[in-house]
Coordinates of C-alpha atoms in Angstrom, one line a residue:
Chain H
X1 CA 89.5 45.1 82.2
X2 CA 88.6 45.4 85.9
X3 CA 86.7 48.4 87.2
X4 CA 89.9 49.8 88.7
X5 CA 91.9 49.5 85.5
X6 CA 89.1 51.3 83.6
X7 CA 89.1 54.1 86.1
X8 CA 92.9 54.4 85.9
X9 CA 92.7 54.6 82.1
X10 CA 90.2 57.4 82.3
X11 CA 92.3 59.2 84.9
X12 CA 95.3 59.0 82.6
X13 CA 93.4 60.9 79.9
X14 CA 92.1 63.5 82.4
X15 CA 95.6 64.1 83.9
X16 CA 97.1 64.4 80.4
X17 CA 94.6 67.2 79.6
X18 CA 95.5 69.1 82.8
X19 CA 99.2 68.7 82.1
X20 CA 98.7 70.0 78.6
X21 CA 97.0 73.1 79.9
X22 CA 99.8 73.6 82.5
X23 CA 102.5 73.1 79.8
X24 CA 100.8 75.7 77.5
X25 CA 100.5 78.1 80.5
X26 CA 104.2 77.6 81.0
X27 CA 105.1 78.4 77.4
X28 CA 102.9 81.6 77.3
X29 CA 104.0 82.8 80.7
X30 CA 107.7 82.4 79.7
X31 CA 107.2 84.8 76.7
X32 CA 107.1 88.1 78.6
X33 CA 110.1 87.5 80.9
X34 CA 112.2 86.3 77.9
X35 CA 111.2 89.1 75.6
X36 CA 111.8 91.8 78.3
X37 CA 115.1 90.2 79.2
X38 CA 116.0 90.6 75.5
X39 CA 116.9 86.8 75.6
X40 CA 116.3 86.1 71.9
X41 CA 117.2 82.4 72.2
X42 CA 114.8 81.8 75.1
X43 CA 112.1 83.6 73.0
X44 CA 112.9 81.4 70.0
X45 CA 112.5 78.1 71.9
X46 CA 108.9 78.9 72.6
X47 CA 108.0 78.9 68.9
X48 CA 107.9 76.2 66.2
X49 CA 110.7 76.4 63.6
X50 CA 108.1 77.4 61.0
X51 CA 106.1 79.7 63.3
X52 CA 104.3 82.8 62.1
X53 CA 103.9 86.0 64.2
X54 CA 101.3 88.2 62.6
X55 CA 101.0 91.7 64.1
X56 CA 99.1 94.7 62.8
X57 CA 102.0 96.2 60.8
X58 CA 104.0 93.2 59.7
X59 CA 104.2 89.4 59.5
X60 CA 107.3 87.5 60.8
X61 CA 107.7 84.1 59.2
X62 CA 109.9 81.5 60.9
X63 CA 111.6 81.4 64.3
X64 CA 114.7 83.2 62.9
X65 CA 112.6 86.3 61.9
X66 CA 111.1 86.4 65.4
X67 CA 114.4 86.1 67.3
X68 CA 115.8 88.8 64.9
X69 CA 113.0 91.1 66.0
X70 CA 114.1 90.6 69.6
X71 CA 117.7 91.4 68.8
X72 CA 117.2 94.6 66.9
X73 CA 115.5 98.0 67.0
X74 CA 113.0 99.1 67.9
X75 CA 112.6 96.2 70.4
X76 CA 116.1 96.9 72.0
X77 CA 115.2 100.6 72.4
X78 CA 112.0 99.6 74.3
X79 CA 114.1 97.4 76.6
X80 CA 116.8 100.0 77.2
X81 CA 114.2 102.7 78.0
X82 CA 112.3 100.3 80.2
X83 CA 109.3 98.2 79.1
X84 CA 107.0 95.4 80.1
X85 CA 105.2 92.9 77.9
X86 CA 102.4 91.5 80.0
X87 CA 99.5 89.1 79.3
X88 CA 96.3 88.6 81.2
X89 CA 95.0 85.2 82.2
X90 CA 94.9 83.0 79.1
X91 CA 91.8 81.2 77.8
X92 CA 93.0 77.8 76.6
X93 CA 91.2 75.2 74.5
X94 CA 93.1 71.9 73.9
X95 CA 92.2 69.6 71.1
X96 CA 94.5 66.6 71.1
X97 CA 97.9 67.8 69.8
X98 CA 96.8 71.3 69.0
X99 CA 95.5 74.1 71.2
X100 CA 94.2 77.7 70.9
X101 CA 95.0 80.3 73.6
X102 CA 93.3 83.7 73.6
X103 CA 94.2 86.7 75.8
X104 CA 95.0 90.4 76.0
X105 CA 98.6 91.7 76.0
X106 CA 99.9 95.0 77.3
X107 CA 103.0 96.8 76.2
X108 CA 104.0 99.3 78.9
X109 CA 106.8 101.8 78.3
X110 CA 108.5 103.9 80.9
X111 CA 108.0 107.7 80.6
X112 CA 111.4 109.2 80.3
X113 CA 110.2 112.5 81.7
X114 CA 108.1 111.2 84.6
X115 CA 108.2 108.6 87.4
X116 CA 105.7 106.4 85.7
X117 CA 104.9 104.2 82.7
X118 CA 102.4 104.6 79.8
X119 CA 100.1 101.9 78.4
X120 CA 101.4 102.0 74.8
X121 CA 99.5 99.1 73.4
X122 CA 96.5 97.0 74.4
X123 CA 96.2 94.1 72.0
X124 CA 94.0 91.1 71.3
X125 CA 96.0 87.8 70.9
X126 CA 95.3 84.4 69.5
X127 CA 98.0 81.8 69.9
X128 CA 97.8 78.5 67.9
X129 CA 100.0 75.9 69.5
X130 CA 101.0 72.3 68.6
X131 CA 102.6 69.5 70.4
X132 CA 105.9 68.9 68.5
X133 CA 108.2 66.1 69.6
X134 CA 106.4 66.1 72.9
X135 CA 106.7 69.8 73.7
X136 CA 104.1 72.5 73.1
X137 CA 105.3 75.2 70.8
X138 CA 103.6 78.4 69.3
X139 CA 102.8 77.8 65.7
X140 CA 101.1 81.1 65.0
X141 CA 100.4 84.2 67.0
X142 CA 98.0 86.8 65.7
X143 CA 97.9 90.1 67.5
X144 CA 95.6 93.1 66.7
X145 CA 95.6 96.4 68.5
X146 CA 92.3 97.1 70.3
X147 CA 91.6 100.3 68.5
X148 CA 88.0 99.7 67.7
X149 CA 88.6 97.9 64.5
X150 CA 86.8 94.7 63.5
X151 CA 90.0 92.7 63.3
X152 CA 90.6 92.7 67.0
X153 CA 87.0 92.0 67.8
X154 CA 86.8 89.1 65.4
X155 CA 90.0 87.6 66.8
X156 CA 88.6 87.7 70.4
X157 CA 85.2 86.3 69.3
X158 CA 87.0 83.1 68.1
X159 CA 88.3 82.3 71.6
X160 CA 85.9 79.4 72.2
X161 CA 85.9 78.1 68.7
Chain C
X1 CA 103.5 45.3 91.4
X2 CA 100.8 44.9 88.8
X3 CA 100.6 47.2 85.7
X4 CA 97.6 49.0 87.3
X5 CA 99.5 49.6 90.5
X6 CA 102.5 51.0 88.6
X7 CA 100.2 53.3 86.6
X8 CA 98.6 54.5 89.8
X9 CA 102.0 55.2 91.4
X10 CA 103.0 57.4 88.4
X11 CA 99.6 59.2 88.4
X12 CA 100.1 60.0 92.1
X13 CA 103.4 61.8 91.2
X14 CA 101.9 63.6 88.3
X15 CA 98.8 64.8 90.3
X16 CA 101.1 66.0 93.1
X17 CA 103.0 68.2 90.6
X18 CA 99.8 69.7 89.3
X19 CA 98.5 70.3 92.9
X20 CA 101.8 72.0 93.7
X21 CA 101.5 74.4 90.8
X22 CA 97.9 75.1 91.8
X23 CA 98.9 75.7 95.4
X24 CA 101.7 78.1 94.3
X25 CA 99.2 79.9 92.1
X26 CA 96.9 80.2 95.0
X27 CA 99.7 81.8 97.2
X28 CA 100.7 84.3 94.6
X29 CA 97.2 85.3 93.5
X30 CA 96.4 85.9 97.2
X31 CA 99.1 88.5 97.5
X32 CA 97.5 91.3 95.6
X33 CA 94.1 91.1 97.2
X34 CA 95.6 90.9 100.7
X35 CA 98.0 93.8 100.2
X36 CA 95.4 96.1 98.6
X37 CA 93.0 95.2 101.4
X38 CA 95.8 96.3 103.8
X39 CA 95.4 93.0 105.6
X40 CA 98.9 92.6 107.0
X41 CA 98.2 89.3 108.7
X42 CA 96.9 87.8 105.5
X43 CA 100.0 89.0 103.7
X44 CA 102.2 87.6 106.4
X45 CA 100.8 84.1 106.1
X46 CA 102.0 83.9 102.5
X47 CA 105.6 84.3 103.6
X48 CA 108.0 82.0 105.5
X49 CA 109.0 83.2 108.9
X50 CA 112.5 84.0 107.7
X51 CA 111.4 85.3 104.3
X52 CA 113.3 88.1 102.5
X53 CA 111.6 90.7 100.3
X54 CA 114.3 92.4 98.2
X55 CA 113.1 95.5 96.3
X56 CA 115.1 98.2 94.5
X57 CA 115.4 100.6 97.4
X58 CA 115.4 98.3 100.4
X59 CA 115.5 94.7 101.7
X60 CA 112.9 93.5 104.2
X61 CA 114.1 90.6 106.4
X62 CA 111.6 88.4 108.1
X63 CA 107.9 88.2 108.0
X64 CA 107.5 90.8 110.6
X65 CA 109.3 93.4 108.5
X66 CA 107.0 92.6 105.6
X67 CA 103.8 92.9 107.6
X68 CA 105.1 96.1 109.1
X69 CA 105.5 97.5 105.6
X70 CA 101.8 96.8 104.9
X71 CA 100.7 98.5 108.2
X72 CA 102.7 101.7 107.7
X73 CA 103.3 104.6 105.3
X74 CA 103.8 104.9 102.4
X75 CA 101.8 101.7 101.8
X76 CA 98.8 102.9 103.7
X77 CA 98.8 106.2 101.8
X78 CA 98.7 104.3 98.5
X79 CA 95.6 102.3 99.7
X80 CA 93.8 105.3 101.0
X81 CA 94.3 107.2 97.7
X82 CA 93.4 104.1 95.7
X83 CA 95.8 101.6 94.4
X84 CA 96.1 98.1 92.8
X85 CA 99.0 95.6 93.0
X86 CA 98.6 93.3 90.1
X87 CA 100.6 90.4 88.7
X88 CA 100.5 88.9 85.2
X89 CA 100.4 85.1 84.6
X90 CA 103.1 83.5 86.6
X91 CA 105.8 81.2 85.1
X92 CA 106.2 78.4 87.7
X93 CA 109.0 75.8 87.9
X94 CA 108.6 73.2 90.7
X95 CA 111.6 71.1 91.9
X96 CA 110.5 68.8 94.7
X97 CA 109.9 71.0 97.8
X98 CA 111.1 74.2 96.2
X99 CA 109.9 76.3 93.3
X100 CA 110.7 79.4 91.4
X101 CA 107.9 81.7 90.0
X102 CA 108.6 84.6 87.6
X103 CA 106.3 87.3 86.5
X104 CA 105.7 91.0 86.1
X105 CA 103.9 93.1 88.7
X106 CA 102.1 96.4 88.3
X107 CA 101.5 99.1 90.8
X108 CA 98.6 101.3 89.7
X109 CA 97.7 104.4 91.6
X110 CA 94.6 106.6 91.3
X111 CA 95.1 110.0 89.9
X112 CA 93.6 112.4 92.4
X113 CA 92.9 115.1 89.8
X114 CA 91.4 112.9 87.1
X115 CA 89.1 110.0 86.6
X116 CA 91.8 107.5 85.9
X117 CA 94.8 105.6 87.3
X118 CA 98.5 105.9 86.4
X119 CA 100.9 103.0 86.0
X120 CA 103.4 103.9 88.6
X121 CA 105.7 100.9 88.6
X122 CA 106.2 97.9 86.2
X123 CA 108.5 95.5 87.9
X124 CA 110.2 92.2 87.2
X125 CA 109.6 89.6 90.0
X126 CA 111.2 86.4 91.0
X127 CA 109.6 84.4 93.8
X128 CA 111.5 81.6 95.5
X129 CA 109.1 79.3 97.4
X130 CA 109.4 76.3 99.6
X131 CA 107.0 73.7 101.0
X132 CA 107.1 74.2 104.7
X133 CA 105.1 71.9 107.0
X134 CA 103.1 70.9 103.9
X135 CA 102.2 74.5 102.7
X136 CA 103.9 76.5 100.0
X137 CA 105.4 79.8 101.4
X138 CA 107.4 82.6 99.8
X139 CA 111.0 82.4 101.0
X140 CA 112.4 85.2 98.9
X141 CA 110.9 87.8 96.5
X142 CA 113.3 89.8 94.4
X143 CA 111.7 92.7 92.5
X144 CA 113.4 95.1 90.2
X145 CA 111.8 98.1 88.3
X146 CA 111.8 97.7 84.5
X147 CA 113.8 100.9 84.0
X148 CA 116.2 99.5 81.4
X149 CA 118.7 98.4 84.0
X150 CA 120.5 95.1 83.8
X151 CA 119.2 94.0 87.2
X152 CA 115.6 93.5 86.0
X153 CA 116.7 91.9 82.7
X154 CA 118.9 89.4 84.5
X155 CA 116.2 88.5 86.9
X156 CA 113.7 87.8 84.1
X157 CA 116.4 85.8 82.1
X158 CA 116.6 83.3 85.1
X159 CA 112.9 82.3 84.7
X160 CA 113.6 78.9 83.3
X161 CA 116.7 78.1 85.3
Chain M
X1 CA 88.7 47.6 98.7
X2 CA 92.3 46.9 97.7
X3 CA 95.0 49.5 98.4
X4 CA 95.1 50.3 94.7
X5 CA 91.4 50.8 94.5
X6 CA 91.5 53.1 97.5
X7 CA 94.3 55.2 95.9
X8 CA 92.3 55.5 92.7
X9 CA 89.3 56.7 94.6
X10 CA 91.4 59.4 96.3
X11 CA 93.0 60.3 92.9
X12 CA 89.5 60.7 91.4
X13 CA 88.6 63.3 94.0
X14 CA 91.9 65.2 93.6
X15 CA 91.7 65.3 89.8
X16 CA 88.1 66.6 90.1
X17 CA 89.3 69.5 92.2
X18 CA 92.0 70.3 89.7
X19 CA 89.5 70.1 86.8
X20 CA 87.1 72.4 88.7
X21 CA 89.8 75.0 89.1
X22 CA 90.7 74.7 85.4
X23 CA 87.0 75.0 84.4
X24 CA 86.6 78.1 86.6
X25 CA 89.7 79.6 85.1
X26 CA 88.2 78.9 81.6
X27 CA 85.0 80.7 82.5
X28 CA 86.7 83.8 83.9
X29 CA 89.4 84.0 81.1
X30 CA 86.6 83.9 78.5
X31 CA 84.9 87.0 79.9
X32 CA 87.4 89.6 78.7
X33 CA 87.6 88.4 75.1
X34 CA 83.8 88.0 74.9
X35 CA 83.1 91.4 76.3
X36 CA 85.7 93.2 74.2
X37 CA 84.4 91.4 71.1
X38 CA 81.0 92.8 72.0
X39 CA 79.7 89.2 71.8
X40 CA 76.7 89.5 74.1
X41 CA 75.6 85.9 73.7
X42 CA 79.1 84.6 74.6
X43 CA 79.1 86.8 77.6
X44 CA 75.7 85.6 78.6
X45 CA 76.7 81.9 78.5
X46 CA 79.2 82.5 81.3
X47 CA 76.5 83.6 83.8
X48 CA 73.7 81.7 85.5
X49 CA 70.2 82.6 84.4
X50 CA 69.5 84.4 87.7
X51 CA 73.0 85.9 88.0
X52 CA 73.6 89.3 89.6
X53 CA 76.3 91.7 88.5
X54 CA 76.8 94.3 91.2
X55 CA 79.1 97.3 90.3
X56 CA 79.6 100.6 92.0
X57 CA 76.9 102.5 90.2
X58 CA 74.3 99.9 89.5
X59 CA 73.1 96.3 89.9
X60 CA 72.2 94.2 87.0
X61 CA 69.8 91.3 87.8
X62 CA 69.6 88.3 85.5
X63 CA 71.5 87.2 82.5
X64 CA 69.4 89.3 80.1
X65 CA 70.2 92.5 82.0
X66 CA 73.9 91.6 81.6
X67 CA 73.8 90.9 77.9
X68 CA 71.8 94.0 77.4
X69 CA 74.6 96.0 79.0
X70 CA 77.0 94.5 76.4
X71 CA 74.7 95.4 73.5
X72 CA 74.1 99.0 74.5
X73 CA 75.9 102.3 75.3
X74 CA 78.2 103.2 76.9
X75 CA 79.7 99.7 76.5
X76 CA 79.5 99.8 72.7
X77 CA 81.2 103.2 72.7
X78 CA 84.1 101.9 74.7
X79 CA 84.5 99.1 72.1
X80 CA 84.3 101.4 69.1
X81 CA 86.8 103.8 70.6
X82 CA 89.1 100.9 71.6
X83 CA 89.1 99.2 75.0
X84 CA 90.4 96.2 76.9
X85 CA 88.8 94.5 79.9
X86 CA 91.6 92.5 81.6
X87 CA 91.9 90.5 84.8
X88 CA 95.0 89.5 86.8
X89 CA 95.6 86.0 88.0
X90 CA 92.5 84.8 89.9
X91 CA 92.5 83.4 93.4
X92 CA 90.1 80.5 93.4
X93 CA 88.6 78.6 96.3
X94 CA 86.4 75.6 95.4
X95 CA 84.0 74.2 98.0
X96 CA 82.1 71.3 96.4
X97 CA 79.6 72.8 93.9
X98 CA 80.4 76.4 94.7
X99 CA 83.5 78.5 94.4
X100 CA 84.7 82.0 95.1
X101 CA 87.2 83.7 92.7
X102 CA 88.9 87.0 93.6
X103 CA 91.0 89.2 91.4
X104 CA 91.6 92.7 90.1
X105 CA 90.2 93.9 86.8
X106 CA 91.4 96.7 84.5
X107 CA 89.4 98.8 82.1
X108 CA 91.8 100.3 79.6
X109 CA 90.6 102.8 77.0
X110 CA 92.3 104.2 74.0
X111 CA 93.3 107.8 74.0
X112 CA 91.7 109.3 71.0
X113 CA 94.3 112.2 70.9
X114 CA 97.5 110.1 71.5
X115 CA 99.1 106.8 70.6
X116 CA 98.4 105.2 73.9
X117 CA 95.7 103.9 76.3
X118 CA 94.7 105.2 79.7
X119 CA 93.9 103.1 82.8
X120 CA 90.4 104.1 83.4
X121 CA 89.4 101.8 86.1
X122 CA 91.2 99.5 88.5
X123 CA 88.6 97.4 90.3
X124 CA 88.4 94.7 93.0
X125 CA 86.3 91.7 92.0
X126 CA 84.6 88.8 93.8
X127 CA 83.0 86.1 91.6
X128 CA 80.7 83.6 93.2
X129 CA 80.3 80.6 91.0
X130 CA 78.2 77.5 91.1
X131 CA 78.2 74.2 89.2
X132 CA 74.9 74.1 87.3
X133 CA 74.0 71.1 85.2
X134 CA 77.7 70.1 85.3
X135 CA 79.0 73.5 84.1
X136 CA 80.5 76.3 86.2
X137 CA 78.6 79.6 85.9
X138 CA 79.0 83.0 87.5
X139 CA 76.2 83.5 90.0
X140 CA 77.3 86.9 91.3
X141 CA 80.0 89.3 90.5
X142 CA 80.7 92.2 92.9
X143 CA 83.0 94.8 91.6
X144 CA 84.2 97.9 93.5
X145 CA 86.5 100.6 92.2
X146 CA 89.9 100.8 94.1
X147 CA 89.4 104.4 95.1
X148 CA 90.4 104.1 98.7
X149 CA 86.9 103.2 99.9
X150 CA 86.3 100.5 102.4
X151 CA 84.0 98.6 100.0
X152 CA 86.8 97.5 97.7
X153 CA 89.1 96.7 100.6
X154 CA 86.5 94.6 102.4
X155 CA 85.8 92.7 99.2
X156 CA 89.5 91.8 98.7
X157 CA 89.9 90.8 102.3
X158 CA 87.3 88.1 101.9
X159 CA 89.4 86.3 99.2
X160 CA 90.3 83.4 101.4
X161 CA 87.0 83.1 103.3

């Protein structure tokens, strides 16, 4: 192999990693808009078929359970009253066909008696993703309220591992 | 064309897409700092000359109308009392020389009678951008308060389209 | 040099810039999780040995002073009561082996008497980073509360400079 061919081979690998991070960024930044639109199908497409969404008070198993959550109460009540599901910049570690993404999430809800919103939940999030048939999908999301408990702290401490 | 030359040609296209996303990210992440600094010229440079900024209560047409908004009240009052215009991670779709970016925005204002801020507005945003003379500029920003109305939901639902 | 070799040389430079931005993104998105986990060592690794963290009310000089802040009160009280340190999307300018990153930060604290959080601080941030032994580290972080003062506005106005 010539020097140029070797450089091109290494560039291909480096560009693939950058594209993987951009693709994961695209999946995670699509979540908030889809869930606040109440678009259950768009939310569902972001998850693997056998995905698990583990929050403080319940565990949803499978894509259908997750889209059902979007379609029903209390989620629909939040939307109808006015809400925003936001993330902050995501820490992403890619390892071949899997990745871990760590960030905070905010659930903001409109105050019905005032011209403002309240910060209802501030949550620690760990997303485990996999490349499935060429597309990155969420395999597991673990979310723990930042209420001083060890669970949220331990989840955040695993960001770089 | 040799195999190596063909690989380089495909790499050039892939790197261009990544650079476009990074450039759009740079435009959108420059907005909040510029607007909270009250730097109307820096805000203006982010928009196309004929840009439109369509918010719930008014439509600003042209870059001059947008920079005028930054220079005048109530925007200057918000700055002087203490405010922050924040985005969350932006969902970006590039299509050649145009792009669509979708995200939430927050307008936080300092409470004058307490050591804290209030979440005054949580808003759905759609930015339509274009490459103009080699630089990405905002052509149109549509922003709708997340107050449970259809307008905000429909805007968010268009993120991937 | 052949045409292909010249293209590869230019691609190497362009990919390096994209990787630098991704690496800086990784450093800054690691900060919130580490500091809310109370993981002082993980926080420390993000800073240069001789880093300076300049906030409104004090200046911390050196990595040890910064990790000491994480280990002690009042930071530990915030964690135990429930808090989140969030950023919004970061504006990054890379110039060889140094970079400037500008963004807002939020400090959200749980209300002990209500099922919600309050926005305690909204802050303007300027991170000055350097490539040290091949890794990007924070050399200086300057943070100013967005309370209407000139200091925060001037810091934000320097984002693109």
